[in-house]
C-alpha atoms as one frame of an Amber mdcrd trajectory, in Angstrom:
protein
 -35.334 -16.722 -16.292 -35.371 -13.028 -17.160 -33.431 -10.641 -14.966 -36.727
  -9.070 -13.903 -37.921 -12.522 -12.884 -34.857 -12.916 -10.656 -35.532  -9.622
  -8.890 -38.240 -10.980  -6.608 -39.630  -9.272  -3.511 -37.412 -11.502  -1.351
 -34.314 -10.478  -3.319 -35.328  -6.836  -3.135 -35.729  -7.018   0.660 -32.408
  -8.847   1.078 -30.642  -6.203  -1.008 -32.110  -3.344   1.017 -31.344  -5.048
   4.337 -27.680  -5.619   3.452 -26.704  -2.565   1.405 -23.845  -1.713   3.746
 -22.551  -5.250   4.267 -19.512  -6.975   2.756 -20.640  -8.857  -0.401 -18.037
 -11.612   0.075 -19.201 -12.252   3.634 -22.831 -12.350   2.518 -22.042 -15.082
  -0.015 -20.393 -17.162   2.685 -22.873 -16.451   5.448 -26.100 -17.065   3.512
 -25.055 -19.921   1.209 -27.772 -22.615   1.283 -29.932 -20.559   3.643 -32.115
 -18.629   1.188 -34.663 -19.644  -1.449 -33.547 -17.182  -4.121 -30.508 -16.622
  -6.325 -28.042 -15.491  -3.659 -25.271 -14.676  -6.115 -27.585 -12.388  -8.091
 -28.748 -10.658  -4.906 -25.178 -10.068  -3.752 -24.232  -8.790  -7.207 -27.057
  -6.257  -6.896 -25.707  -5.130  -3.521 -22.210  -4.776  -4.938 -23.499  -2.858
  -7.975 -25.484  -0.468  -5.780 -22.456   0.138  -3.580 -20.471   1.114  -6.688
 -23.280   3.280  -8.051 -24.034   5.136  -4.819 -21.551   7.933  -5.419 -22.236
   8.099  -9.151 -26.042   8.005  -9.357 -27.287   8.586  -5.778 -30.921   9.300
  -6.668 -31.229   5.985  -8.504 -29.814   4.101  -5.547 -32.658   5.432  -3.419
 -35.161   3.585  -5.632 -35.366  -0.044  -4.495 -37.190  -1.105  -7.659 -34.297
  -0.409 -10.010 -31.989  -3.176 -11.219 -28.281  -2.523 -11.759 -26.039  -4.280
 -14.308 -23.884  -6.960 -12.718 -21.339  -7.486 -15.493 -20.880  -3.969 -16.865
 -18.193  -1.652 -15.619 -19.693   1.710 -14.725 -16.492   3.467 -15.792 -17.944
   5.062 -18.933 -21.394   5.765 -17.472 -22.019   9.422 -16.704 -22.378  10.564
 -13.144 -25.631  12.121 -12.026 -23.856  15.481 -11.668 -22.611  15.584 -15.269
 -25.880  14.149 -16.620 -27.888  16.862 -14.866 -25.552  19.490 -16.301 -26.016
  18.153 -19.841 -29.783  18.193 -19.322 -29.599  21.951 -18.825 -28.027  22.542
 -22.227 -31.004  21.877 -24.501 -34.720  21.041 -24.566 -37.252  20.171 -27.232
 -39.753  17.689 -28.589 -38.020  14.383 -29.320 -34.505  13.161 -28.589 -32.636
   9.940 -29.313 -29.790   8.394 -27.337 -28.014   6.184 -29.867 -25.700   4.610
 -27.264 -28.032   4.215 -24.298 -25.908   2.062 -22.004 -26.871   2.346 -18.352
 -29.364   5.062 -19.272 -28.110   7.797 -16.949 -27.759  10.375 -19.728 -30.882
   9.062 -21.470 -32.971   9.645 -18.368 -31.730  13.084 -17.341 -31.647  14.471
 -20.890 -35.153  13.144 -21.533 -36.595  15.224 -18.697 -36.320  18.287 -20.964
 -38.039  16.572 -23.926 -41.580  15.422 -24.578 -40.431  11.996 -25.772 -37.216
  10.030 -26.132 -35.725   6.985 -27.848 -33.273   4.705 -26.039 -31.026   2.508
 -28.226 -28.724  -0.282 -27.036 -27.188  -3.366 -28.679 -26.213  -5.315 -25.531
 -29.263  -7.463 -24.720 -28.747  -7.796 -20.959 -28.076  -4.089 -20.576 -31.007
  -3.249 -22.837 -33.415  -5.334 -20.735 -32.202  -3.850 -17.439 -32.291  -0.244
 -18.599 -35.677  -0.677 -20.274 -37.006  -1.948 -16.929 -35.487   1.027 -15.080
 -36.562   3.742 -17.513 -40.148   2.468 -17.506 -40.133   2.929 -13.728 -38.376
   6.307 -13.759 -40.255   7.838 -16.714 -43.406   5.893 -17.604 -44.546   6.426
 -21.224 -41.612   8.733 -22.031 -39.391   6.277 -23.948 -39.469   4.144 -27.050
 -36.861   1.372 -27.026 -34.667   0.145 -29.884 -32.542  -2.995 -29.508 -29.737
  -3.553 -32.014 -27.580  -1.406 -34.268 -28.682   2.151 -33.547 -27.078   3.626
 -36.671 -29.006   1.236 -38.925 -32.196   2.265 -37.128 -31.345   5.977 -37.284
 -30.454   5.924 -40.983 -33.890   4.449 -41.756 -35.814   7.150 -39.864 -37.727
   9.884 -41.658 -38.101  12.041 -38.556 -35.795  14.937 -37.666 -34.740  14.766
 -34.010 -34.406  17.819 -31.790 -31.382  16.174 -30.172 -29.234  13.159 -30.953
 -26.928  12.108 -28.127 -23.981   9.757 -28.723 -21.489   8.348 -26.231 -19.292
   6.088 -28.415 -17.890   2.927 -26.813 -14.296   3.596 -25.797 -13.031   0.064
 -25.224 -11.207  -1.898 -27.898  -9.880  -5.430 -28.131  -8.418  -6.665 -24.881
 -10.316  -3.938 -22.999  -7.921  -1.339 -24.424  -8.900   2.275 -23.719  -9.639
   4.307 -26.847  -9.978   8.052 -27.158  -9.768   9.059 -30.848 -13.243   9.524
 -32.326 -12.471   7.357 -35.358 -11.419   4.451 -33.116 -14.623   4.428 -31.048
 -17.953   2.844 -31.948 -20.022   4.164 -33.555 -17.481   6.109 -35.589 -18.918
   9.610 -35.245 -16.559  11.013 -37.873 -17.772   8.541 -40.495 -21.444   9.132
 -39.598 -21.222  12.900 -39.065 -22.805  14.154 -42.298 -25.650  11.651 -42.032
 -26.299  12.551 -38.408 -26.631  16.235 -39.272 -29.284  15.604 -41.934 -31.765
  14.242 -39.358 -30.866  16.284 -36.285 -31.457  19.814 -35.103 -28.723  19.335
 -32.514 -26.063  16.713 -31.774 -24.245  16.177 -28.494 -21.255  13.809 -28.488
 -19.694  12.671 -25.229 -16.014  11.960 -25.844 -13.056  10.749 -23.831 -11.374
  13.163 -21.394  -8.203  12.316 -23.358  -9.625  13.638 -26.648  -7.493  16.029
 -28.701  -9.939  18.942 -28.848  -8.313  20.792 -31.746  -8.242  17.621 -33.830
 -11.934  17.035 -33.087 -12.785  20.559 -34.251 -11.009  19.860 -37.536 -12.698
  16.470 -37.962 -16.312  17.435 -37.166 -17.428  20.374 -39.272 -19.637  23.091
 -37.839 -19.280  22.430 -34.113 -20.773  25.303 -32.105 -18.985  24.591 -28.864
 -16.812  22.206 -26.928 -17.478  21.727 -23.235 -14.915  20.264 -20.853 -16.638
  18.997 -17.709 -14.740  18.372 -14.508 -16.216  17.271 -11.193 -14.443  18.643
  -8.149 -11.382  19.427 -10.280 -11.158  16.054 -12.056 -11.899  16.066 -15.797
 -14.700  13.610 -16.562 -16.058  14.401 -20.014 -15.420  16.344 -23.199 -18.670
  17.252 -24.969 -18.931  18.232 -28.637 -22.055  20.235 -29.471 -23.456  20.955
 -32.919 -26.633  22.930 -33.606 -28.291  23.575 -36.949 -29.405  26.980 -35.648
 -26.033  28.081 -34.277 -24.745  31.438 -35.484 -21.265  30.862 -34.058 -18.584
  31.145 -36.733 -15.848  30.314 -34.221 -16.498  27.445 -31.778 -16.747  28.424
 -28.121 -14.658  26.432 -25.659 -16.237  26.162 -22.219 -14.432  24.758 -19.193
 -16.880  23.877 -16.424 -16.033  22.624 -12.963 -19.100  21.094 -11.300 -19.380
  21.046  -7.523 -22.631  19.515  -6.284 -25.370  21.966  -7.301 -23.014  24.762
  -8.392 -20.653  25.087 -11.344 -17.832  27.437 -12.311 -17.467  28.248 -16.013
 -14.650  29.757 -18.078 -15.298  30.459 -21.780 -12.940  31.406 -24.578 -12.076
  30.616 -28.187  -8.867  29.166 -29.551  -8.602  32.298 -31.677  -8.496  34.396
 -28.485  -5.936  32.053 -26.958  -3.669  32.219 -30.013  -3.850  36.025 -30.154
  -3.026  36.484 -26.473   0.474  37.077 -25.222   1.349  36.334 -21.612   3.893
  38.320 -19.678   6.417  36.034 -18.008   7.143  37.028 -14.418  10.729  38.005
 -13.671  10.052  37.207 -10.015   7.384  34.942  -8.541   4.993  37.025  -6.438
   3.385  36.271  -3.105   0.662  34.078  -4.609   0.597  31.148  -7.039  -2.494
  30.449  -9.138  -3.299  27.054 -10.631  -6.195  26.999 -13.153  -8.685  24.211
 -12.529  -8.382  20.915 -14.395 -11.114  21.745 -16.932  -9.351  24.965 -17.959
  -6.015  23.197 -18.362  -7.621  20.428 -20.438  -9.412  23.021 -22.570  -6.081
  24.670 -23.372  -6.603  28.157 -21.887  -2.919  28.536 -21.108  -2.561  32.253
 -21.931  -6.046  33.772 -21.872  -6.416  32.739 -18.209  -3.587  35.053 -17.156
  -4.882  37.950 -19.238  -8.418  37.685 -17.836  -7.243  37.888 -14.235  -4.254
  40.188 -14.622  -1.727  37.498 -13.719   1.741  36.726 -15.029   2.878  33.268
 -16.031   5.892  31.953 -14.129   7.358  30.256 -17.255   6.139  29.660 -20.845
   5.759  25.912 -20.180   4.711  26.005 -16.518   0.961  26.328 -16.055   1.191
  28.347 -12.862   0.435  32.055 -12.688   1.514  34.585 -10.095   0.638  37.922
  -8.541   1.020  39.877  -5.324  -2.685  40.093  -4.511  -5.526  37.604  -4.078
  -7.809  37.946  -7.093 -11.412  36.999  -6.356 -13.451  34.429  -8.305 -10.470
  32.791  -9.985 -11.530  29.330 -11.268  -8.766  27.316  -9.677  -6.580  27.058
  -6.624  -4.656  29.903  -5.020  -1.567  29.313  -2.880   0.252  31.748  -0.641
   4.022  31.340  -0.803   5.589  31.423   2.655   9.150  30.817   1.560  11.336
  29.525  -1.223  13.123  26.319  -0.281  16.715  26.699  -1.446  18.279  23.865
   0.579  15.662  21.094   0.478  17.653  18.527   2.495  17.926  20.918   5.425
  14.660  22.812   5.145  11.985  20.248   4.263  12.229  18.306   7.548  11.961
  21.558   9.514   9.035  22.858   7.484   7.188  19.514   7.440   8.146  17.896
  10.791   5.289  15.367  10.602   6.660  14.026   7.314   3.344  14.901   5.652
   2.795  17.389   2.855   0.584  18.044  -0.149   3.156  17.799  -2.924   2.500
  19.389  -6.313   4.845  19.765  -9.287   4.380  21.207 -12.782   7.250  21.391
 -15.283   9.696  20.607 -12.474  12.914  18.587 -12.435  11.143  15.797 -10.525
   7.633  14.384 -10.649   5.377  14.609  -7.618   6.060  10.965  -6.717   9.822
  11.359  -7.172   9.858  14.381  -4.890   7.866  12.539  -2.227  10.165   9.527
  -2.402  13.342  11.590  -2.255  12.309  13.380   0.928  10.219  10.519   2.385
   7.026  12.528   2.463   3.507  11.162   2.783   0.324  12.839   1.616  -1.440
  14.905   4.247  -1.299  17.947   6.429  -2.364  21.496   5.676   0.724  22.834
   3.909   1.920  22.377   0.329   5.312  21.681  -1.198   5.190  23.059  -4.745
   7.879  22.788  -7.399   7.971  24.304 -10.866  10.192  25.992 -13.420  10.352
  29.784 -13.494  12.337  32.402 -15.392  15.098  31.788 -12.834  15.115  28.003
 -13.174  13.642  25.248 -11.021  12.198  26.526  -7.750  10.584  24.889  -4.729
   8.218  26.636  -2.307   6.529  26.110   1.037   2.904  27.202   0.542  -0.559
  27.113   2.041  -3.904  27.083   0.293  -5.924  30.289   0.133  -9.500  29.092
   0.338 -12.278  30.857  -1.499 -15.574  30.500  -3.351 -13.997  29.007  -6.473
 -12.141  26.173  -4.759
């Protein structure tokens, strides 16, 4: 029976009635008491529970079917997919690695027509079902090797989107472009001959500078973080781009808003950072997207801040600078005798512990002083021009947090 055939009205109702229930308990409690495939129904509940935070709008549609055997780890979130959809529009696009279809769907909303390609038959059938519901008459569907299909096309696409598979043998995580499938590096020249624009979604672990050397003509690299956690590195090529030096954009997405920081590696290399002789009243930590993008010096120059050490990615100043894309901490005191002072400063035994380029990792520091995560205050350790220092801090909240 096809997966669509399994998703009967009775299954659909059962799924909606038990969305918030424990899947394991449902299997036990309803075994032998229903006339449909209980295991499939419970798998749908479990899949929707996993997808709720990632693709909330899809979970509101009771007619959609979710994969039961596919990890959603590599699938884009709705937030990042919506952001990508704002980057480009046109006539026809092709997603050569369709997967769950999240990127396919949101990108396609800015195009007149779209092609979804996928080589996994179960996933292909499920996503074809879903995309026909979400965007009737928008998609053509290609099952099989997408590169073989693409190389035989005569049409030039306004956008080709590729999210190479990043799992190897034994479920090993891969991040180098040449190790993923399809191998974008090997296909790059061919892709450019039939595309007006190419968008590659790569691993958050990707070496950005190496990618720029490997893929000729990239116009920009975008590092996307969601609520200060890096999720995607995007490589964008456009046949019409006039950029001679690739732009690097670090974007932190927070619900409907986003905070962007743009620079070039040329700017970064030509910038010198003043190292603070003394740490000021405030510590600044660039957001995760900026740190991943490699804006280690230009950040300080843009906001008039001094770095606390060449290898410590904290900056300092004596005033609160507005609109800084990152976290700002006010230093209340330097902790010079940790054994005596930490218990007095954190009597509940709870603290938000943060270390960068310090003599101990965050976990080591927590273990040494028997601290648990929590509370309002921060214990921050790093290396400065004076050596390793430890501070009692509090967060300065603002629009860019």
